[in-house]
GROMACS .gro file of C-alpha atoms in nm:
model
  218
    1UNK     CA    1   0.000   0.000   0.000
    2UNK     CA    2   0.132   0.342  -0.084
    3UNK     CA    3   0.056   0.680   0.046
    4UNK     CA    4   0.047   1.084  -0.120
    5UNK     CA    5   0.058   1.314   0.081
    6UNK     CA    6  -0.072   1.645  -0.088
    7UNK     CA    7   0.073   1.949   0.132
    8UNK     CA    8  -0.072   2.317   0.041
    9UNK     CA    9   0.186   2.552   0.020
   10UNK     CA   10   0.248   2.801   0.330
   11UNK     CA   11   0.109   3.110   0.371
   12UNK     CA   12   0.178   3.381   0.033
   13UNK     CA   13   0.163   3.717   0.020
   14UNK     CA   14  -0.181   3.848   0.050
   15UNK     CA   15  -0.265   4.178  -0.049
   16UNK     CA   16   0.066   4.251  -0.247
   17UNK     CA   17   0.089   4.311  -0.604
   18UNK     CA   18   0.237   3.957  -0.629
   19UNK     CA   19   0.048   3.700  -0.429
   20UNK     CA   20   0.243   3.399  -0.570
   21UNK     CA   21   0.528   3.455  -0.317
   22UNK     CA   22   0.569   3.324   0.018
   23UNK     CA   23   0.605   3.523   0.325
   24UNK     CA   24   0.814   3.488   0.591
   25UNK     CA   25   0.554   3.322   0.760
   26UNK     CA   26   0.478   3.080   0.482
   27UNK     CA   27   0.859   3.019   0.489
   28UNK     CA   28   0.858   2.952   0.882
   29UNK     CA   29   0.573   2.717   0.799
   30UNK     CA   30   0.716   2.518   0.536
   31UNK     CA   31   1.034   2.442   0.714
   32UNK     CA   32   0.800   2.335   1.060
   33UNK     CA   33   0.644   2.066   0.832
   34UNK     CA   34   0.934   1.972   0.678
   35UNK     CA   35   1.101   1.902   1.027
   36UNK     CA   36   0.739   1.743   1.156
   37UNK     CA   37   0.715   1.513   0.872
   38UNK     CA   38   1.091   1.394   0.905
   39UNK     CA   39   1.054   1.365   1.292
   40UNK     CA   40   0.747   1.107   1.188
   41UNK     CA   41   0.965   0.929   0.997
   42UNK     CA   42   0.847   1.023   0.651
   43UNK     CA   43   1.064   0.914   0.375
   44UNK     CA   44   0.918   0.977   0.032
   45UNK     CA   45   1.023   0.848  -0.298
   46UNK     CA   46   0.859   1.062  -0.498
   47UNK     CA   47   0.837   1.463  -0.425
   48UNK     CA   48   0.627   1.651  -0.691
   49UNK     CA   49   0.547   2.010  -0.667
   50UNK     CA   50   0.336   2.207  -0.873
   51UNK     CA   51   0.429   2.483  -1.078
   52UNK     CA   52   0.381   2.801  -0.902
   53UNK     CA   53   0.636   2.956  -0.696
   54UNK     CA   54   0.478   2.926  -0.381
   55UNK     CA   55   0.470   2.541  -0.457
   56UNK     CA   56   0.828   2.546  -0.504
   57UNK     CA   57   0.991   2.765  -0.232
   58UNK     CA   58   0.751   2.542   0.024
   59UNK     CA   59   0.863   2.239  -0.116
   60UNK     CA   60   1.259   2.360  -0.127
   61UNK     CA   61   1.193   2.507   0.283
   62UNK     CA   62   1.030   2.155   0.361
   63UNK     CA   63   1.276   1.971   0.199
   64UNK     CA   64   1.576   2.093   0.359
   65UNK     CA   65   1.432   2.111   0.665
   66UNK     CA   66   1.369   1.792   0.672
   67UNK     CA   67   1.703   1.655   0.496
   68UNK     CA   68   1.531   1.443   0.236
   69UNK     CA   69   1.775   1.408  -0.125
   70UNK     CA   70   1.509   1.300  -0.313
   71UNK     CA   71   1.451   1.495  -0.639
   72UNK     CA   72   1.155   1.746  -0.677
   73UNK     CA   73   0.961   1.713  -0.997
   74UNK     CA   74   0.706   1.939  -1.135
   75UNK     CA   75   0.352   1.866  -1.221
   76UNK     CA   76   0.118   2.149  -1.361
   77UNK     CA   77  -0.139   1.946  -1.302
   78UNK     CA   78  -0.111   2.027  -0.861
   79UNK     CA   79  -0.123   2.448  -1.029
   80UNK     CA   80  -0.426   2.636  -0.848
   81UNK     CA   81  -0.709   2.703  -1.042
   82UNK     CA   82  -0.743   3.091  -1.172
   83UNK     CA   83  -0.927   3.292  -0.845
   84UNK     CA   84  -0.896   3.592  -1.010
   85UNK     CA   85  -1.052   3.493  -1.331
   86UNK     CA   86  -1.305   3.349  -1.095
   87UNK     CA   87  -1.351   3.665  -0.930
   88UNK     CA   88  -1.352   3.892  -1.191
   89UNK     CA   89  -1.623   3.706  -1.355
   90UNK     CA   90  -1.862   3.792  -1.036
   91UNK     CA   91  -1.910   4.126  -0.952
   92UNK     CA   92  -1.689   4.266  -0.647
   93UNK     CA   93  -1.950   4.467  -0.328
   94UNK     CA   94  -1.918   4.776  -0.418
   95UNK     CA   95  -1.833   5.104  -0.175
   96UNK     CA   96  -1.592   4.879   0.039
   97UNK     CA   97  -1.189   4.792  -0.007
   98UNK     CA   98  -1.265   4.438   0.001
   99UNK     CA   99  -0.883   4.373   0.029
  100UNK     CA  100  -0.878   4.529   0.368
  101UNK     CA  101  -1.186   4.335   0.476
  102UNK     CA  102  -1.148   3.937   0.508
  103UNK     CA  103  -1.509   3.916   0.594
  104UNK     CA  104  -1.627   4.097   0.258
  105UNK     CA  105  -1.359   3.903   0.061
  106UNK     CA  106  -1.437   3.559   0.189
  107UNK     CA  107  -1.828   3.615   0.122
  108UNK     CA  108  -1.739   3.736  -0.268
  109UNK     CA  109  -1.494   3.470  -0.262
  110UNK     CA  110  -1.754   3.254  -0.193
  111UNK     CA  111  -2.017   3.355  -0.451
  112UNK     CA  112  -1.776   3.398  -0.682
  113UNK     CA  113  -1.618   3.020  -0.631
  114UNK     CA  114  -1.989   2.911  -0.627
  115UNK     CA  115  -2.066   3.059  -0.966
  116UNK     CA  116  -1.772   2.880  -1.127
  117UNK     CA  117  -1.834   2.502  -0.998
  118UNK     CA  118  -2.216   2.548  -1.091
  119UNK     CA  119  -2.146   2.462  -1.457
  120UNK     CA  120  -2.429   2.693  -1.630
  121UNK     CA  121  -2.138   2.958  -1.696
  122UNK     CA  122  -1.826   2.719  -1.842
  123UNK     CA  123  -1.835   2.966  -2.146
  124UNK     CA  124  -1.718   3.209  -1.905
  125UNK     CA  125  -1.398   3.102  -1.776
  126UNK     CA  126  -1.086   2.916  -1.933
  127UNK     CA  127  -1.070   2.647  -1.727
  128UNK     CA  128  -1.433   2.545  -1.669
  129UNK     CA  129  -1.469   2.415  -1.283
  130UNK     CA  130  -1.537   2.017  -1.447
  131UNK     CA  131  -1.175   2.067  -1.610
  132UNK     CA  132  -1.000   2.165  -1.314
  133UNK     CA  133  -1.156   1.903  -1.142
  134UNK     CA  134  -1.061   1.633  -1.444
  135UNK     CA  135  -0.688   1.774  -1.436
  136UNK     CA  136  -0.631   1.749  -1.022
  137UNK     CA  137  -0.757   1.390  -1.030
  138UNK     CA  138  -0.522   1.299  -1.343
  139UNK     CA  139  -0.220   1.447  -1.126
  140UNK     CA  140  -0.309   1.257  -0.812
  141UNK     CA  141  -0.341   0.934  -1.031
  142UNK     CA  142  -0.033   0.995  -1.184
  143UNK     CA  143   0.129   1.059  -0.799
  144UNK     CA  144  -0.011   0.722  -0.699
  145UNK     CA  145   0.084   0.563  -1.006
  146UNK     CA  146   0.480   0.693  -0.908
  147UNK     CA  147   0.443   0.545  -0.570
  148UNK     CA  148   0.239   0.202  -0.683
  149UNK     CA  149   0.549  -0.015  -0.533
  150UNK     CA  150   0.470   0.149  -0.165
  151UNK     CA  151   0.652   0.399  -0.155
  152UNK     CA  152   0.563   0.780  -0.009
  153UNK     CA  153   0.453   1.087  -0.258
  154UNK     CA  154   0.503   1.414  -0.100
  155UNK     CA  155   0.276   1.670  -0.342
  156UNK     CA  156   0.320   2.071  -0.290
  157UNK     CA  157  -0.011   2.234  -0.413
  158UNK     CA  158  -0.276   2.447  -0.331
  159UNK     CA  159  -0.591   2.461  -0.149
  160UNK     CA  160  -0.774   2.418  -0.464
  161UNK     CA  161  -0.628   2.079  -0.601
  162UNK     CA  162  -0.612   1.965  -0.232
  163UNK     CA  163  -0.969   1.998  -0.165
  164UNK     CA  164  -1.065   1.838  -0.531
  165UNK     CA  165  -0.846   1.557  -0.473
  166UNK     CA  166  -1.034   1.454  -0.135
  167UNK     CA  167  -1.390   1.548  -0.279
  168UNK     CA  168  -1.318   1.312  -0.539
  169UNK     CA  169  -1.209   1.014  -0.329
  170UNK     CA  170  -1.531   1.062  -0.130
  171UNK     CA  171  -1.706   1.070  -0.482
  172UNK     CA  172  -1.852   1.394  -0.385
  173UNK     CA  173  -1.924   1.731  -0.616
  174UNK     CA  174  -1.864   2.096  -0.619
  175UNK     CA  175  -2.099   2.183  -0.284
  176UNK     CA  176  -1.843   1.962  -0.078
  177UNK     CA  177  -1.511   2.124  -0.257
  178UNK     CA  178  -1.653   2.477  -0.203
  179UNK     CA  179  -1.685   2.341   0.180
  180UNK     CA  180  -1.321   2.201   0.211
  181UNK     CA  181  -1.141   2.467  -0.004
  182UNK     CA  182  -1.255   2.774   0.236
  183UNK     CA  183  -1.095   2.605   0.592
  184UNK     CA  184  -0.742   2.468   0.398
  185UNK     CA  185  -0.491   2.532   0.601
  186UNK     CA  186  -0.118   2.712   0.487
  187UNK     CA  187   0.081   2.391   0.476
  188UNK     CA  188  -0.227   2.153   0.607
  189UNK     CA  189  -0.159   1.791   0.504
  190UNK     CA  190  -0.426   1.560   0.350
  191UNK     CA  191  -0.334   1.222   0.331
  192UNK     CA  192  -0.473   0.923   0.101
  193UNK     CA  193  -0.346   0.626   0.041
  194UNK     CA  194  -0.358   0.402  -0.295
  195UNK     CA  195  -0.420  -0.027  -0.211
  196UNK     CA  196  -0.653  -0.284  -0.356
  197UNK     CA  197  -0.963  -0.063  -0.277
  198UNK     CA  198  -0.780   0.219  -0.497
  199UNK     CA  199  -0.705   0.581  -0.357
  200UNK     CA  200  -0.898   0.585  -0.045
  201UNK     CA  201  -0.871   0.933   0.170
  202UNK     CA  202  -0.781   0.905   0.481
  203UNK     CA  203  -0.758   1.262   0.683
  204UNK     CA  204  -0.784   1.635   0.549
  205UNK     CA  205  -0.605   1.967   0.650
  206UNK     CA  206  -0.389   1.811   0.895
  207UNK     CA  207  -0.191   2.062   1.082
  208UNK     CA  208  -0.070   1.946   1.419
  209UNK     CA  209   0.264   2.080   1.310
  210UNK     CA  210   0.189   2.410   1.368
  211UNK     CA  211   0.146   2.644   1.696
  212UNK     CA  212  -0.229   2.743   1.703
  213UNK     CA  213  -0.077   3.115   1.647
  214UNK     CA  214   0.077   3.018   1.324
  215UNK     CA  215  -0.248   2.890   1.135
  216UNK     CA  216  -0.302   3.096   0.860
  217UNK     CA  217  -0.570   3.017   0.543
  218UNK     CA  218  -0.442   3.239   0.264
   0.00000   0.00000   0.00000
């Protein structure tokens, strides 16, 4: 039996003109899993990050914290779908910054999120919700397929890919993704394994690695 181990990247840089960069929080993070996972005695064959850099500087502050030589590959296929195509497709509250407002954000983020997984308005967006969803699960079968022998996969992603790729082992739809992406943790773990019974999930959003003062969500 082999496992994957899909790890969403720490926390990034919200509200600066380039999200896609980690903070030195999100760096902190990253190299507190990296340690936790080692201490646990994780060895992986296989580590696969996606191809943002946020994927990559948490996988490079996990992996050396940890002291694993094992190579890091990229997959596209782990990439986070396009929120701000999503949002700009749903229109923004209007007479409030919603960047200084989490509350405000989260509830467009919502709607917005909603909107795209409903599937009346594919037309819309470039990567219709369904093909997001048909991409994740084509990465985390070829993660499981890399580990068959059983072996360990360690996967950098996002929150996105993360929640799809535990929706679909429960064989549930866009209501339960838009439930798990919103509470995914900066460097949460979500673990499924791959035996006879196929990929089976077997806990989400893990984060016992990490003081209750350094949860963050974005």
């Amino acid at each position: 039996m082999s496992q994957v181990l899909l790890v969403r990247h720490g926390q990034a840089s919200w509200g600066a003109e380039d999200y896609d960069v980690l903070s030195e929080r999100g760096v902190e993070q990253s190299a507190v899993l990296g340690a936790a996972l080692a201490a646990r005695g994780v060895e992986p064959t296989v580590l696969v990050s996606g191809a943002m850099r946020r994927h990559h500087q948490t996988a490079a502050a996990a992996v050396q914290a940890a002291g694993w030589d094992a190579e890091v590959t990229t997959d596209e296929g782990w990439n986070e779908f396009d929120h701000l195509q999503v949002l700009s497709r749903h229109p923004a509250p209007e007479g409030v910054d919603v960047m200084s407002s989490p509350g405000v954000f989260q509830r467009w983020f919502a709607e917005a999120t909603t909107r795209w997984t409903d599937g009346a308005h594919d037309a819309d967006y470039t990567e219709p919700f369904a093909v997001f969803a048909a991409r994740v699960e084509a990465a985390l079968a070829r993660a499981a397929a890399a580990v068959a022998d059983g072996g360990t996969a360690v996967v950098f992603t996002s929150g996105g890919p993360m929640g799809w790729a535990a929706t679909s082992a429960l064989e549930g739809d866009g209501a339960l993704w838009l439930r798990l992406n919103q509470v995914t943790v900066n460097t949460g773990v979500t673990k499924l394994i791959n035996g006879t019974r196929g990929i089976t999930l077997l806990s989400v959003n893990e984060h016992s690695h990490l003081s209750p003062a350094a949860v963050t969500y974005r």
